[in-house]
mmCIF file of C-alpha atoms in Angstrom:
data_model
loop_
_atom_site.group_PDB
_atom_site.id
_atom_site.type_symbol
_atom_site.label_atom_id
_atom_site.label_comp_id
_atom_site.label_asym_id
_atom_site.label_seq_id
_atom_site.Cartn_x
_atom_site.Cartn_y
_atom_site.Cartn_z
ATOM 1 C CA UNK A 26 2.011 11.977 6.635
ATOM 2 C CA UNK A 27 0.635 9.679 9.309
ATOM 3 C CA UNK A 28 2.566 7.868 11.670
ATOM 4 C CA UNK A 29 1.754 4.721 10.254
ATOM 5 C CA UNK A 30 2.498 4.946 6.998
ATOM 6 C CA UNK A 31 6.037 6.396 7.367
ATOM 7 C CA UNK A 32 6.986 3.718 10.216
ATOM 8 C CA UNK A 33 5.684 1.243 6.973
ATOM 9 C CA UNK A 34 8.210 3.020 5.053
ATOM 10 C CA UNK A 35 10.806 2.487 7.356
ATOM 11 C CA UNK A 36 10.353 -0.961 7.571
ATOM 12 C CA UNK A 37 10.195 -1.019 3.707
ATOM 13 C CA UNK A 38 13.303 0.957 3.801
ATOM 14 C CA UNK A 39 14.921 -0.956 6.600
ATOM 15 C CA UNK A 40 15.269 -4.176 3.787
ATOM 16 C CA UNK A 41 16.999 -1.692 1.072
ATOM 17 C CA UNK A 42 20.223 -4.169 1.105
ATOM 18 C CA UNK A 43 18.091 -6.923 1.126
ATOM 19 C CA UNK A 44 16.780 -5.699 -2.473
ATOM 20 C CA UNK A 45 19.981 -5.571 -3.595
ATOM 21 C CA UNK A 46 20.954 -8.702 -3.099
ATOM 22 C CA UNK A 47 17.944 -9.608 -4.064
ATOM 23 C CA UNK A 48 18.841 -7.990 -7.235
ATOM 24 C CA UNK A 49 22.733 -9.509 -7.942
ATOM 25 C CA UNK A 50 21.179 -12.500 -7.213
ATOM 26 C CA UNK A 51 18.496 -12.608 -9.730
ATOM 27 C CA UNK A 52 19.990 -10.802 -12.254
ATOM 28 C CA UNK A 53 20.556 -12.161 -15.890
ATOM 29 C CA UNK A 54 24.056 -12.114 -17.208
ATOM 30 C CA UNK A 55 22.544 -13.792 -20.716
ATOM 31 C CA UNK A 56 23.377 -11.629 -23.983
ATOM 32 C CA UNK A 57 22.892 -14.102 -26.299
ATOM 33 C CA UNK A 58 19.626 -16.574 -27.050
ATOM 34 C CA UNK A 59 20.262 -20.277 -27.497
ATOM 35 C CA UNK A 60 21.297 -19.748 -31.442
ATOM 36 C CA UNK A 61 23.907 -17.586 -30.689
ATOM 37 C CA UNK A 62 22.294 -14.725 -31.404
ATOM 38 C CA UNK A 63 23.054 -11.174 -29.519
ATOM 39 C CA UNK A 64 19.878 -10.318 -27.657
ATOM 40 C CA UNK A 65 18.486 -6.871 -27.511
ATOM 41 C CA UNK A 66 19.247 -4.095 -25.408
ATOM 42 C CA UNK A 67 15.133 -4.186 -24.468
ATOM 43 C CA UNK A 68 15.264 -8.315 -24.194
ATOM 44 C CA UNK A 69 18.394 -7.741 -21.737
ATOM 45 C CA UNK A 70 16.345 -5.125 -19.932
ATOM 46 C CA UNK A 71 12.840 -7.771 -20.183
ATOM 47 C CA UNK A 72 14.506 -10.281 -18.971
ATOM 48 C CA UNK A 73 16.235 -8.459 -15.379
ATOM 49 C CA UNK A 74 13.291 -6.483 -14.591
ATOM 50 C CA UNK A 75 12.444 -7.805 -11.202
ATOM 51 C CA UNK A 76 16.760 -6.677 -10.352
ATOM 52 C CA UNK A 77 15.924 -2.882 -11.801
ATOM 53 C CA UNK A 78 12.444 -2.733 -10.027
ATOM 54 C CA UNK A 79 14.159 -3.893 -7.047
ATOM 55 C CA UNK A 80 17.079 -1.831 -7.216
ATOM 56 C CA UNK A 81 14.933 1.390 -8.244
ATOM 57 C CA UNK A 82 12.393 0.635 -5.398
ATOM 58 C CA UNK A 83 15.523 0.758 -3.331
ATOM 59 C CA UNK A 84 16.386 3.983 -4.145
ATOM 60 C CA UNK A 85 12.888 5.489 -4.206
ATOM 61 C CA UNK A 86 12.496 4.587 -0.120
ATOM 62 C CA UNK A 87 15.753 6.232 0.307
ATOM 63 C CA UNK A 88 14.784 9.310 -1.352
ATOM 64 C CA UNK A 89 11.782 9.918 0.219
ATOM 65 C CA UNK A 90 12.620 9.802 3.304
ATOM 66 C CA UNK A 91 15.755 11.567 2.967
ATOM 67 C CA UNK A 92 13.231 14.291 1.702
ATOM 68 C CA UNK A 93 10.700 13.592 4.284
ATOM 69 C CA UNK A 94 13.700 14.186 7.042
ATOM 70 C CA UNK A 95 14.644 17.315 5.904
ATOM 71 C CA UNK A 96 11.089 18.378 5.091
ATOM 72 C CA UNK A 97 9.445 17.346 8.591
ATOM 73 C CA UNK A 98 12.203 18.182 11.128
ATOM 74 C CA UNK A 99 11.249 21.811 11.550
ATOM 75 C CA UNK A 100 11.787 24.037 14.149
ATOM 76 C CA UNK A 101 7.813 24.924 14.912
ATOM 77 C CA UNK A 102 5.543 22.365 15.502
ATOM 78 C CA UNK A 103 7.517 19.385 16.855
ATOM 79 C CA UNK A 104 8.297 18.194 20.805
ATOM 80 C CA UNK A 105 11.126 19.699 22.327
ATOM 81 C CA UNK A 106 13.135 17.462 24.646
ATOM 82 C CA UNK A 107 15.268 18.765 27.547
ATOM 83 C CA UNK A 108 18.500 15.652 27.752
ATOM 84 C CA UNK A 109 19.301 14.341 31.100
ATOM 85 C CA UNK A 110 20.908 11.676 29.873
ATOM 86 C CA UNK A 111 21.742 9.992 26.165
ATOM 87 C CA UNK A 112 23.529 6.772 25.361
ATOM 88 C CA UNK A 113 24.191 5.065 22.124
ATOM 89 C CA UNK A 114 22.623 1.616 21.033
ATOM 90 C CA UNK A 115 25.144 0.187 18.424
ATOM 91 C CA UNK A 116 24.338 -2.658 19.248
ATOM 92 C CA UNK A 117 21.357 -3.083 18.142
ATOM 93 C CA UNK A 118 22.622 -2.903 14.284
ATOM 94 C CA UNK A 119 24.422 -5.926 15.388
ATOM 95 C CA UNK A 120 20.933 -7.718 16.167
ATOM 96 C CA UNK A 121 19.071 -6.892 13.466
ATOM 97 C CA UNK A 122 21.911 -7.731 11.221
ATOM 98 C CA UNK A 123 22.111 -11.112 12.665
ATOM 99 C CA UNK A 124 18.411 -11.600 13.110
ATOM 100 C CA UNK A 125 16.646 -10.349 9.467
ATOM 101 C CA UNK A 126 19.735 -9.730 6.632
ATOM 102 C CA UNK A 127 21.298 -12.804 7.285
ATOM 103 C CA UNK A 128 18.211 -15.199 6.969
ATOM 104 C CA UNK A 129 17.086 -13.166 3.682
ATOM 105 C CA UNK A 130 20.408 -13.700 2.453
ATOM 106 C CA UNK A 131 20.292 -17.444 2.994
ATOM 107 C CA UNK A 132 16.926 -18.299 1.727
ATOM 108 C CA UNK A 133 16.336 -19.552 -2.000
ATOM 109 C CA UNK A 134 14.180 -17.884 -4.610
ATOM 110 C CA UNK A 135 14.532 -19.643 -7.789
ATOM 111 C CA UNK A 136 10.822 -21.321 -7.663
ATOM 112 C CA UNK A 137 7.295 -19.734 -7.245
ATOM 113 C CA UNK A 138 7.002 -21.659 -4.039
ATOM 114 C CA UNK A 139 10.096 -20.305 -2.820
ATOM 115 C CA UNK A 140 9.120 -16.445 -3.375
ATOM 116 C CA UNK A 141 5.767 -16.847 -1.494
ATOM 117 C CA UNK A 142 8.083 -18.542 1.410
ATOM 118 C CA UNK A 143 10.302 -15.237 1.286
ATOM 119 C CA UNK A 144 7.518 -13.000 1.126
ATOM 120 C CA UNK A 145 5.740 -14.676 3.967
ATOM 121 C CA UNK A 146 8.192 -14.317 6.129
ATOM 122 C CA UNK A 147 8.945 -10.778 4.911
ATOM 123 C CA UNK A 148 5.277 -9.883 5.687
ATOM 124 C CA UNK A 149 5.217 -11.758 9.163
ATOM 125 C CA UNK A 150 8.380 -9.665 9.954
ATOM 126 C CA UNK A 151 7.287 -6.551 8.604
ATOM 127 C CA UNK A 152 4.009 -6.806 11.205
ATOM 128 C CA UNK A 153 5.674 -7.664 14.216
ATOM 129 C CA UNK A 154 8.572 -4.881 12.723
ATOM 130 C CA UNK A 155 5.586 -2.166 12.698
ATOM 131 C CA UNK A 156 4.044 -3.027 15.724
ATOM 132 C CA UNK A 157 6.664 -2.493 18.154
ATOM 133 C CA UNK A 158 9.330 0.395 18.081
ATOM 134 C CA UNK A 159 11.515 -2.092 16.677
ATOM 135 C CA UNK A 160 11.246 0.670 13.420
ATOM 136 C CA UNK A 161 14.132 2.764 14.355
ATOM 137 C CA UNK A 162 16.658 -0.136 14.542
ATOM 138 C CA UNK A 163 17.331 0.498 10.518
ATOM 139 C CA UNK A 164 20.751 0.037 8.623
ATOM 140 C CA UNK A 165 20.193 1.856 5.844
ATOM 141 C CA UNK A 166 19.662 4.851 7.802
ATOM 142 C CA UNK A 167 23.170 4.159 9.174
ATOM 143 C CA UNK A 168 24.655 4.393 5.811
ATOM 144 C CA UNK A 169 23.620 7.576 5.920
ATOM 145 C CA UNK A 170 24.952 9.026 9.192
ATOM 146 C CA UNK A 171 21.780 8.326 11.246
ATOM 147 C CA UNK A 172 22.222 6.381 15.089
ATOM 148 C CA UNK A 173 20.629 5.055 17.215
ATOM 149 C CA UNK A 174 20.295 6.783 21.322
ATOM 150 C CA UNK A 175 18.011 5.910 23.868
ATOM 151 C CA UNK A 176 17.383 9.327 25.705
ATOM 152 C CA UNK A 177 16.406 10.780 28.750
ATOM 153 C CA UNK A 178 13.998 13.487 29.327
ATOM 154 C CA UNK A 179 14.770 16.105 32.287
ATOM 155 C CA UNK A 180 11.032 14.521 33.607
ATOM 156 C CA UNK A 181 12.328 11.121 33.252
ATOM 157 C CA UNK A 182 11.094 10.106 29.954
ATOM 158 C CA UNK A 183 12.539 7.481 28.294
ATOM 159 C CA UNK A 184 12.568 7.623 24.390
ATOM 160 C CA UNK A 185 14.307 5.672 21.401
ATOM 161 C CA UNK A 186 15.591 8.050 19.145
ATOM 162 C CA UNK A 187 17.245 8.092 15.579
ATOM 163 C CA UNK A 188 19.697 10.947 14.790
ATOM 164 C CA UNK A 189 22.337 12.122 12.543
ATOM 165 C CA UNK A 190 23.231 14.532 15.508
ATOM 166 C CA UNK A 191 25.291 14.281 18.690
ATOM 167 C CA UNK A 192 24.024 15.551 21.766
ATOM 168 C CA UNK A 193 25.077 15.692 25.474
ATOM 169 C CA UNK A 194 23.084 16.611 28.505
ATOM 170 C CA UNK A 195 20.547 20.056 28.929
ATOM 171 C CA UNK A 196 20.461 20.316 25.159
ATOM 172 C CA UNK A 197 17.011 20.728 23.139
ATOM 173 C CA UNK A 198 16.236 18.613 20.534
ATOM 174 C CA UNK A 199 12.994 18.656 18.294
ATOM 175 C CA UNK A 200 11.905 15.199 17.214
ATOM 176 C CA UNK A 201 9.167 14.031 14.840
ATOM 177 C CA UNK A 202 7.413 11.380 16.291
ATOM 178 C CA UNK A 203 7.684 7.749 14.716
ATOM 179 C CA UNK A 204 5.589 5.745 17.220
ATOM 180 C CA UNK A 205 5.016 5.239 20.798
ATOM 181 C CA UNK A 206 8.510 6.891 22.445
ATOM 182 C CA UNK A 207 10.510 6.632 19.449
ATOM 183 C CA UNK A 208 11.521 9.762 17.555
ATOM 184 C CA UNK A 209 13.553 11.018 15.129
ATOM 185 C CA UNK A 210 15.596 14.215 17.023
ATOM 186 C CA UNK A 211 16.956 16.724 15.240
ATOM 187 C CA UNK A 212 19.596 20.175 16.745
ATOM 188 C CA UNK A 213 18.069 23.660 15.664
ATOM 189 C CA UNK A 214 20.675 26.937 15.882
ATOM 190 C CA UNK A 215 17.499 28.733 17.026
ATOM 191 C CA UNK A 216 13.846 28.583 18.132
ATOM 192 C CA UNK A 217 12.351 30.167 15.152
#
């Protein structure tokens, strides 16, 4: 896959609670029609599509790239890194929390006008998200034991790198590369 289109999936991906809400919030509790009448399982289903699409889409972006992870983190054919140095960036979870969820969260979507709004903004953020390396500063991949290091190469290098390992210095991660000096680094028990 190209570098491009997986850093648009983790943007995509990077919105998964987003959808969610998206979904409770738009979901359709009616069972019965105005007469009183118990509606259908497939009118109950018709009438919350946009809540399963969202929450299936959801699940979709996490699957493939939990697949992709596995799939492209190899031992041949990706950079090795030599660690001088590696810190964590928890913080900035904090950031994007407080900078993208939160105004999603707040925003209304009950009127045409009101969706275009939302995806406006979702498309201006998603640019400026894709452009800059911005793309590894993703909660969902927290919830599923990734963080976030900036690392230090032996030759001074300076990298942003997602991980579910932990490293410390003179070890040799292989990383997949996500953009300009942000990886994904991965521990291998061997060379192979």
């Amino acid at each position: 896959m190209t570098q491009g289109f997986v850093r648009y999936i983790l943007f995509l991906l990077a919105y998964a609670p987003i959808y969610i809400i998206a979904a409770l919030k738009t979901i359709d509790k009616t069972v019965v029609d105005a007469t009183g009448k118990r509606l259908t399982n497939n009118e109950i289903l018709l009438n919350n599509i946009v809540p399963i699409f969202l929450v299936g889409f959801s699940m979709l972006l996490v699957i493939y790239f939990l697949i992709y992870s596995k799939l492209s983190l190899r031992p041949k054919g990706n950079p090795i890194f030599k660690i001088k140095s590696i810190k964590p960036q928890h913080k900035e979870y904090v950031t994007y929390l407080g900078s993208y969820i939160l105004p999603f969260v707040a925003l209304e979507t009950k009127t045409v006008f009101d969706m275009i709004a939302v995806t406006f903004m979702f498309l201006t953020i998603g640019f400026i998200f894709s452009k800059t390396n911005l793309i590894y500063t993703n909660p969902t991949l927290a919830f599923f034991g990734y963080d976030i290091y900036e690392l230090e190469t032996d030759k001074g290098e300076i990298y942003d790198c997602i991980s579910k390992d932990t490293f410390i210095a003179n070890e040799q991660p292989r990383g997949i590369k996500l953009g300009d000096k942000t990886f994904i680094i991965s521990k291998w028990k061997n060379n192979n």
